[in-house]
PDB file of C-alpha atoms in Angstrom:
ATOM      1  CA  MET A  22    -110.180  -8.604  86.409  1.00 46.00           C
ATOM      2  CA  ALA A  23    -111.202 -11.708  88.282  1.00 53.00           C
ATOM      3  CA  GLU A  24    -108.781 -14.596  88.341  1.00 70.00           C
ATOM      4  CA  GLU A  25    -110.837 -16.512  85.819  1.00 81.00           C
ATOM      5  CA  LEU A  26    -110.438 -16.713  82.062  1.00 86.00           C
ATOM      6  CA  HIS A  27    -113.394 -16.669  79.724  1.00 88.00           C
ATOM      7  CA  LEU A  28    -112.711 -18.441  76.436  1.00 85.00           C
ATOM      8  CA  ASP A  29    -114.949 -20.094  73.916  1.00 87.00           C
ATOM      9  CA  THR A  30    -113.060 -23.306  73.097  1.00 85.00           C
ATOM     10  CA  THR A  31    -115.314 -23.960  70.112  1.00 89.00           C
ATOM     11  CA  LEU A  32    -113.637 -21.067  68.296  1.00 90.00           C
ATOM     12  CA  SER A  33    -110.516 -21.270  66.149  1.00 92.00           C
ATOM     13  CA  LYS A  34    -107.132 -20.869  67.830  1.00 92.00           C
ATOM     14  CA  ALA A  35    -106.800 -17.366  66.350  1.00 94.00           C
ATOM     15  CA  GLU A  36    -110.187 -16.368  67.810  1.00 95.00           C
ATOM     16  CA  GLN A  37    -109.299 -17.851  71.184  1.00 94.00           C
ATOM     17  CA  TYR A  38    -106.126 -15.760  71.228  1.00 96.00           C
ATOM     18  CA  ARG A  39    -108.213 -12.679  70.335  1.00 95.00           C
ATOM     19  CA  GLN A  40    -110.350 -13.412  73.400  1.00 95.00           C
ATOM     20  CA  LEU A  41    -107.334 -14.099  75.622  1.00 95.00           C
ATOM     21  CA  LEU A  42    -105.112 -11.107  74.798  1.00 95.00           C
ATOM     22  CA  PRO A  43    -107.332  -8.407  76.353  1.00 95.00           C
ATOM     23  CA  GLN A  44    -107.900 -10.604  79.406  1.00 95.00           C
ATOM     24  CA  ILE A  45    -104.149 -10.904  79.994  1.00 95.00           C
ATOM     25  CA  GLU A  46    -103.757  -7.174  79.458  1.00 95.00           C
ATOM     26  CA  ALA A  47    -106.506  -6.482  82.016  1.00 93.00           C
ATOM     27  CA  LEU A  48    -104.971  -8.959  84.448  1.00 92.00           C
ATOM     28  CA  THR A  49    -101.569  -7.250  84.333  1.00 95.00           C
ATOM     29  CA  THR A  50    -102.540  -3.581  83.922  1.00 93.00           C
ATOM     30  CA  GLY A  51    -101.602  -1.594  86.988  1.00 94.00           C
ATOM     31  CA  GLU A  52     -99.471  -4.372  88.472  1.00 95.00           C
ATOM     32  CA  PRO A  53     -95.875  -3.099  88.718  1.00 96.00           C
ATOM     33  CA  ASP A  54     -94.251  -6.405  89.720  1.00 97.00           C
ATOM     34  CA  LEU A  55     -92.447  -8.211  86.889  1.00 98.00           C
ATOM     35  CA  THR A  56     -92.607 -11.647  88.516  1.00 97.00           C
ATOM     36  CA  ALA A  57     -96.332 -11.402  89.187  1.00 97.00           C
ATOM     37  CA  ASN A  58     -97.083 -10.374  85.606  1.00 97.00           C
ATOM     38  CA  LEU A  59     -94.881 -13.044  84.017  1.00 98.00           C
ATOM     39  CA  ALA A  60     -96.351 -15.695  86.318  1.00 97.00           C
ATOM     40  CA  ASN A  61     -99.929 -14.738  85.488  1.00 96.00           C
ATOM     41  CA  MET A  62     -99.195 -14.608  81.766  1.00 97.00           C
ATOM     42  CA  ALA A  63     -97.626 -18.099  81.856  1.00 98.00           C
ATOM     43  CA  ALA A  64    -100.576 -19.442  83.868  1.00 96.00           C
ATOM     44  CA  ALA A  65    -103.140 -17.863  81.532  1.00 96.00           C
ATOM     45  CA  LEU A  66    -101.485 -19.310  78.422  1.00 97.00           C
ATOM     46  CA  ARG A  67    -101.227 -22.784  79.918  1.00 96.00           C
ATOM     47  CA  GLN A  68    -104.793 -22.706  81.226  1.00 93.00           C
ATOM     48  CA  ALA A  69    -106.196 -21.407  77.955  1.00 94.00           C
ATOM     49  CA  PHE A  70    -104.481 -23.840  75.605  1.00 95.00           C
ATOM     50  CA  GLY A  71    -103.346 -26.755  77.765  1.00 94.00           C
ATOM     51  CA  PHE A  72     -99.727 -26.418  76.663  1.00 96.00           C
ATOM     52  CA  PHE A  73     -97.278 -28.883  78.246  1.00 96.00           C
ATOM     53  CA  TRP A  74     -94.962 -26.141  79.545  1.00 96.00           C
ATOM     54  CA  VAL A  75     -95.096 -22.340  79.465  1.00 98.00           C
ATOM     55  CA  GLY A  76     -92.502 -20.100  81.013  1.00 98.00           C
ATOM     56  CA  PHE A  77     -89.955 -17.360  80.834  1.00 98.00           C
ATOM     57  CA  TYR A  78     -86.190 -17.331  80.841  1.00 98.00           C
ATOM     58  CA  LEU A  79     -84.642 -14.014  81.845  1.00 98.00           C
ATOM     59  CA  VAL A  80     -81.361 -12.685  80.458  1.00 98.00           C
ATOM     60  CA  LYS A  81     -78.855 -12.450  83.302  1.00 97.00           C
ATOM     61  CA  GLY A  82     -75.328 -11.779  82.115  1.00 96.00           C
ATOM     62  CA  ASP A  83     -74.378 -14.386  79.537  1.00 94.00           C
ATOM     63  CA  GLU A  84     -77.149 -16.838  80.447  1.00 97.00           C
ATOM     64  CA  LEU A  85     -80.882 -17.263  80.385  1.00 98.00           C
ATOM     65  CA  VAL A  86     -82.101 -18.011  83.904  1.00 98.00           C
ATOM     66  CA  LEU A  87     -85.399 -19.735  84.618  1.00 98.00           C
ATOM     67  CA  GLY A  88     -88.172 -17.357  85.584  1.00 98.00           C
ATOM     68  CA  PRO A  89     -91.884 -17.823  86.265  1.00 98.00           C
ATOM     69  CA  PHE A  90     -93.347 -20.904  84.589  1.00 98.00           C
ATOM     70  CA  GLN A  91     -96.179 -23.429  84.595  1.00 97.00           C
ATOM     71  CA  GLY A  92     -95.475 -27.119  84.075  1.00 95.00           C
ATOM     72  CA  PRO A  93     -92.936 -29.747  85.120  1.00 94.00           C
ATOM     73  CA  ILE A  94     -89.542 -28.767  86.515  1.00 93.00           C
ATOM     74  CA  ALA A  95     -87.266 -27.203  83.934  1.00 93.00           C
ATOM     75  CA  CYS A  96     -83.693 -26.436  82.980  1.00 92.00           C
ATOM     76  CA  THR A  97     -82.425 -23.643  85.209  1.00 95.00           C
ATOM     77  CA  ARG A  98     -79.761 -21.996  83.032  1.00 96.00           C
ATOM     78  CA  ILE A  99     -79.245 -21.870  79.271  1.00 96.00           C
ATOM     79  CA  ARG A 100     -76.227 -20.396  77.496  1.00 96.00           C
ATOM     80  CA  ARG A 101     -76.594 -17.905  74.655  1.00 96.00           C
ATOM     81  CA  GLY A 102     -76.948 -19.730  71.336  1.00 93.00           C
ATOM     82  CA  LYS A 103     -77.684 -23.110  72.971  1.00 94.00           C
ATOM     83  CA  GLY A 104     -80.924 -24.974  72.341  1.00 93.00           C
ATOM     84  CA  VAL A 105     -84.070 -23.321  71.045  1.00 95.00           C
ATOM     85  CA  CYS A 106     -84.232 -20.715  73.833  1.00 96.00           C
ATOM     86  CA  GLY A 107     -80.582 -19.723  73.584  1.00 96.00           C
ATOM     87  CA  SER A 108     -80.824 -19.577  69.794  1.00 96.00           C
ATOM     88  CA  SER A 109     -83.910 -17.358  69.923  1.00 97.00           C
ATOM     89  CA  TRP A 110     -82.016 -15.051  72.283  1.00 98.00           C
ATOM     90  CA  ALA A 111     -78.909 -14.973  70.081  1.00 97.00           C
ATOM     91  CA  GLU A 112     -80.921 -14.371  66.895  1.00 97.00           C
ATOM     92  CA  ALA A 113     -83.457 -12.029  68.551  1.00 98.00           C
ATOM     93  CA  LYS A 114     -86.274 -13.731  66.671  1.00 97.00           C
ATOM     94  CA  THR A 115     -89.113 -16.176  67.189  1.00 98.00           C
ATOM     95  CA  LEU A 116     -88.259 -19.816  66.587  1.00 97.00           C
ATOM     96  CA  LEU A 117     -91.085 -22.220  65.786  1.00 96.00           C
ATOM     97  CA  VAL A 118     -89.915 -25.830  66.000  1.00 96.00           C
ATOM     98  CA  PRO A 119     -92.381 -28.508  64.785  1.00 96.00           C
ATOM     99  CA  ASP A 120     -90.186 -31.390  66.034  1.00 94.00           C
ATOM    100  CA  VAL A 121     -87.625 -30.606  68.729  1.00 91.00           C
ATOM    101  CA  GLU A 122     -85.668 -33.776  67.915  1.00 87.00           C
ATOM    102  CA  GLN A 123     -84.829 -32.223  64.539  1.00 91.00           C
ATOM    103  CA  PHE A 124     -83.466 -28.980  66.048  1.00 89.00           C
ATOM    104  CA  PRO A 125     -79.648 -29.031  66.139  1.00 80.00           C
ATOM    105  CA  GLY A 126     -78.439 -28.804  69.726  1.00 71.00           C
ATOM    106  CA  HIS A 127     -81.897 -29.095  71.272  1.00 71.00           C
ATOM    107  CA  ILE A 128     -81.749 -29.148  75.080  1.00 72.00           C
ATOM    108  CA  ALA A 129     -84.135 -31.804  76.356  1.00 69.00           C
ATOM    109  CA  CYS A 130     -85.373 -30.464  79.677  1.00 74.00           C
ATOM    110  CA  SER A 131     -88.178 -33.020  79.313  1.00 68.00           C
ATOM    111  CA  SER A 132     -88.364 -35.962  76.956  1.00 76.00           C
ATOM    112  CA  ASP A 133     -92.144 -35.342  76.790  1.00 83.00           C
ATOM    113  CA  SER A 134     -91.633 -32.098  74.858  1.00 88.00           C
ATOM    114  CA  LYS A 135     -92.227 -32.674  71.134  1.00 93.00           C
ATOM    115  CA  SER A 136     -92.653 -29.193  69.599  1.00 96.00           C
ATOM    116  CA  GLU A 137     -91.774 -25.722  70.794  1.00 96.00           C
ATOM    117  CA  ILE A 138     -92.086 -22.021  70.117  1.00 98.00           C
ATOM    118  CA  VAL A 139     -89.749 -19.470  71.681  1.00 98.00           C
ATOM    119  CA  VAL A 140     -90.467 -15.741  71.428  1.00 98.00           C
ATOM    120  CA  PRO A 141     -87.992 -13.084  72.541  1.00 98.00           C
ATOM    121  CA  VAL A 142     -88.990 -10.120  74.688  1.00 98.00           C
ATOM    122  CA  LEU A 143     -87.299  -7.060  73.191  1.00 98.00           C
ATOM    123  CA  LYS A 144     -86.702  -3.891  75.210  1.00 96.00           C
ATOM    124  CA  ASP A 145     -84.908  -1.038  73.435  1.00 95.00           C
ATOM    125  CA  GLY A 146     -83.770  -3.471  70.737  1.00 94.00           C
ATOM    126  CA  GLN A 147     -82.216  -5.921  73.206  1.00 97.00           C
ATOM    127  CA  VAL A 148     -83.523  -9.332  74.254  1.00 98.00           C
ATOM    128  CA  VAL A 149     -84.306  -9.193  77.980  1.00 98.00           C
ATOM    129  CA  ALA A 150     -86.159 -12.513  78.218  1.00 98.00           C
ATOM    130  CA  VAL A 151     -87.720 -15.256  76.133  1.00 98.00           C
ATOM    131  CA  LEU A 152     -91.102 -16.922  76.364  1.00 98.00           C
ATOM    132  CA  ASP A 153     -90.776 -20.681  75.926  1.00 97.00           C
ATOM    133  CA  VAL A 154     -93.877 -22.750  75.138  1.00 97.00           C
ATOM    134  CA  ASP A 155     -93.616 -26.525  74.756  1.00 96.00           C
ATOM    135  CA  SER A 156     -96.164 -29.059  73.571  1.00 96.00           C
ATOM    136  CA  ASP A 157     -96.224 -32.801  74.033  1.00 95.00           C
ATOM    137  CA  GLN A 158     -97.561 -33.021  70.453  1.00 96.00           C
ATOM    138  CA  LEU A 159     -95.562 -32.708  67.243  1.00 96.00           C
ATOM    139  CA  ASN A 160     -96.191 -29.653  65.051  1.00 97.00           C
ATOM    140  CA  ASP A 161     -98.501 -28.049  67.615  1.00 96.00           C
ATOM    141  CA  PHE A 162     -97.630 -24.408  66.887  1.00 97.00           C
ATOM    142  CA  ASP A 163     -98.408 -22.277  63.852  1.00 97.00           C
ATOM    143  CA  HIS A 164     -98.510 -18.693  62.598  1.00 96.00           C
ATOM    144  CA  ASN A 165    -101.514 -17.978  64.868  1.00 96.00           C
ATOM    145  CA  ASP A 166     -99.435 -18.822  67.939  1.00 97.00           C
ATOM    146  CA  GLN A 167     -96.493 -16.831  66.620  1.00 98.00           C
ATOM    147  CA  ALA A 168     -98.514 -13.680  65.885  1.00 97.00           C
ATOM    148  CA  ALA A 169    -100.378 -13.729  69.198  1.00 97.00           C
ATOM    149  CA  LEU A 170     -97.360 -14.588  71.331  1.00 98.00           C
ATOM    150  CA  GLU A 171     -95.272 -11.895  69.651  1.00 98.00           C
ATOM    151  CA  GLN A 172     -98.037  -9.415  70.458  1.00 97.00           C
ATOM    152  CA  LEU A 173     -98.036 -10.580  74.078  1.00 97.00           C
ATOM    153  CA  MET A 174     -94.259 -10.186  74.296  1.00 98.00           C
ATOM    154  CA  GLN A 175     -94.652  -6.554  73.183  1.00 97.00           C
ATOM    155  CA  LEU A 176     -96.910  -6.126  76.216  1.00 96.00           C
ATOM    156  CA  ALA A 177     -94.389  -7.941  78.428  1.00 97.00           C
ATOM    157  CA  ALA A 178     -91.553  -5.697  77.249  1.00 98.00           C
ATOM    158  CA  GLY A 179     -93.202  -2.811  79.093  1.00 96.00           C
ATOM    159  CA  TRP A 180     -92.755  -4.635  82.396  1.00 96.00           C
ATOM    160  CA  PHE A 181     -88.954  -4.652  82.153  1.00 96.00           C
TER     161      PHE A 181
END
């Protein structure tokens, strides 16, 4: 696949995701390098939807460690159960947060982040990473984001 995305921005978010998913799959198919695939997935998501921040945190011991991302500089390490990312890891489930200021223990890597969705990457029933997507708008994520991003994280699980 060429390094260019083709999306019809006049379509609904769900339809845009339906266009994007096979393009990301084509972009990563045959590439064995984890970092390259995570980096391209983060870039494709940010380019497609203009999210404020898109990136991965990888499970390393008892912490999440910053991996490939697109956006402003970020927190480097997050403890299990801390903030939205650490909570998603601990609970092994997607967390959709319409207003990060209302999330108990939110870690403010950037004061510009207003809403967030974090999706775990599960390999053999264990969380190996989380996808973190931040918006500078309140209530910017919905069930369409959750369904599509969970599908993408099933693809990403095969890279670990």
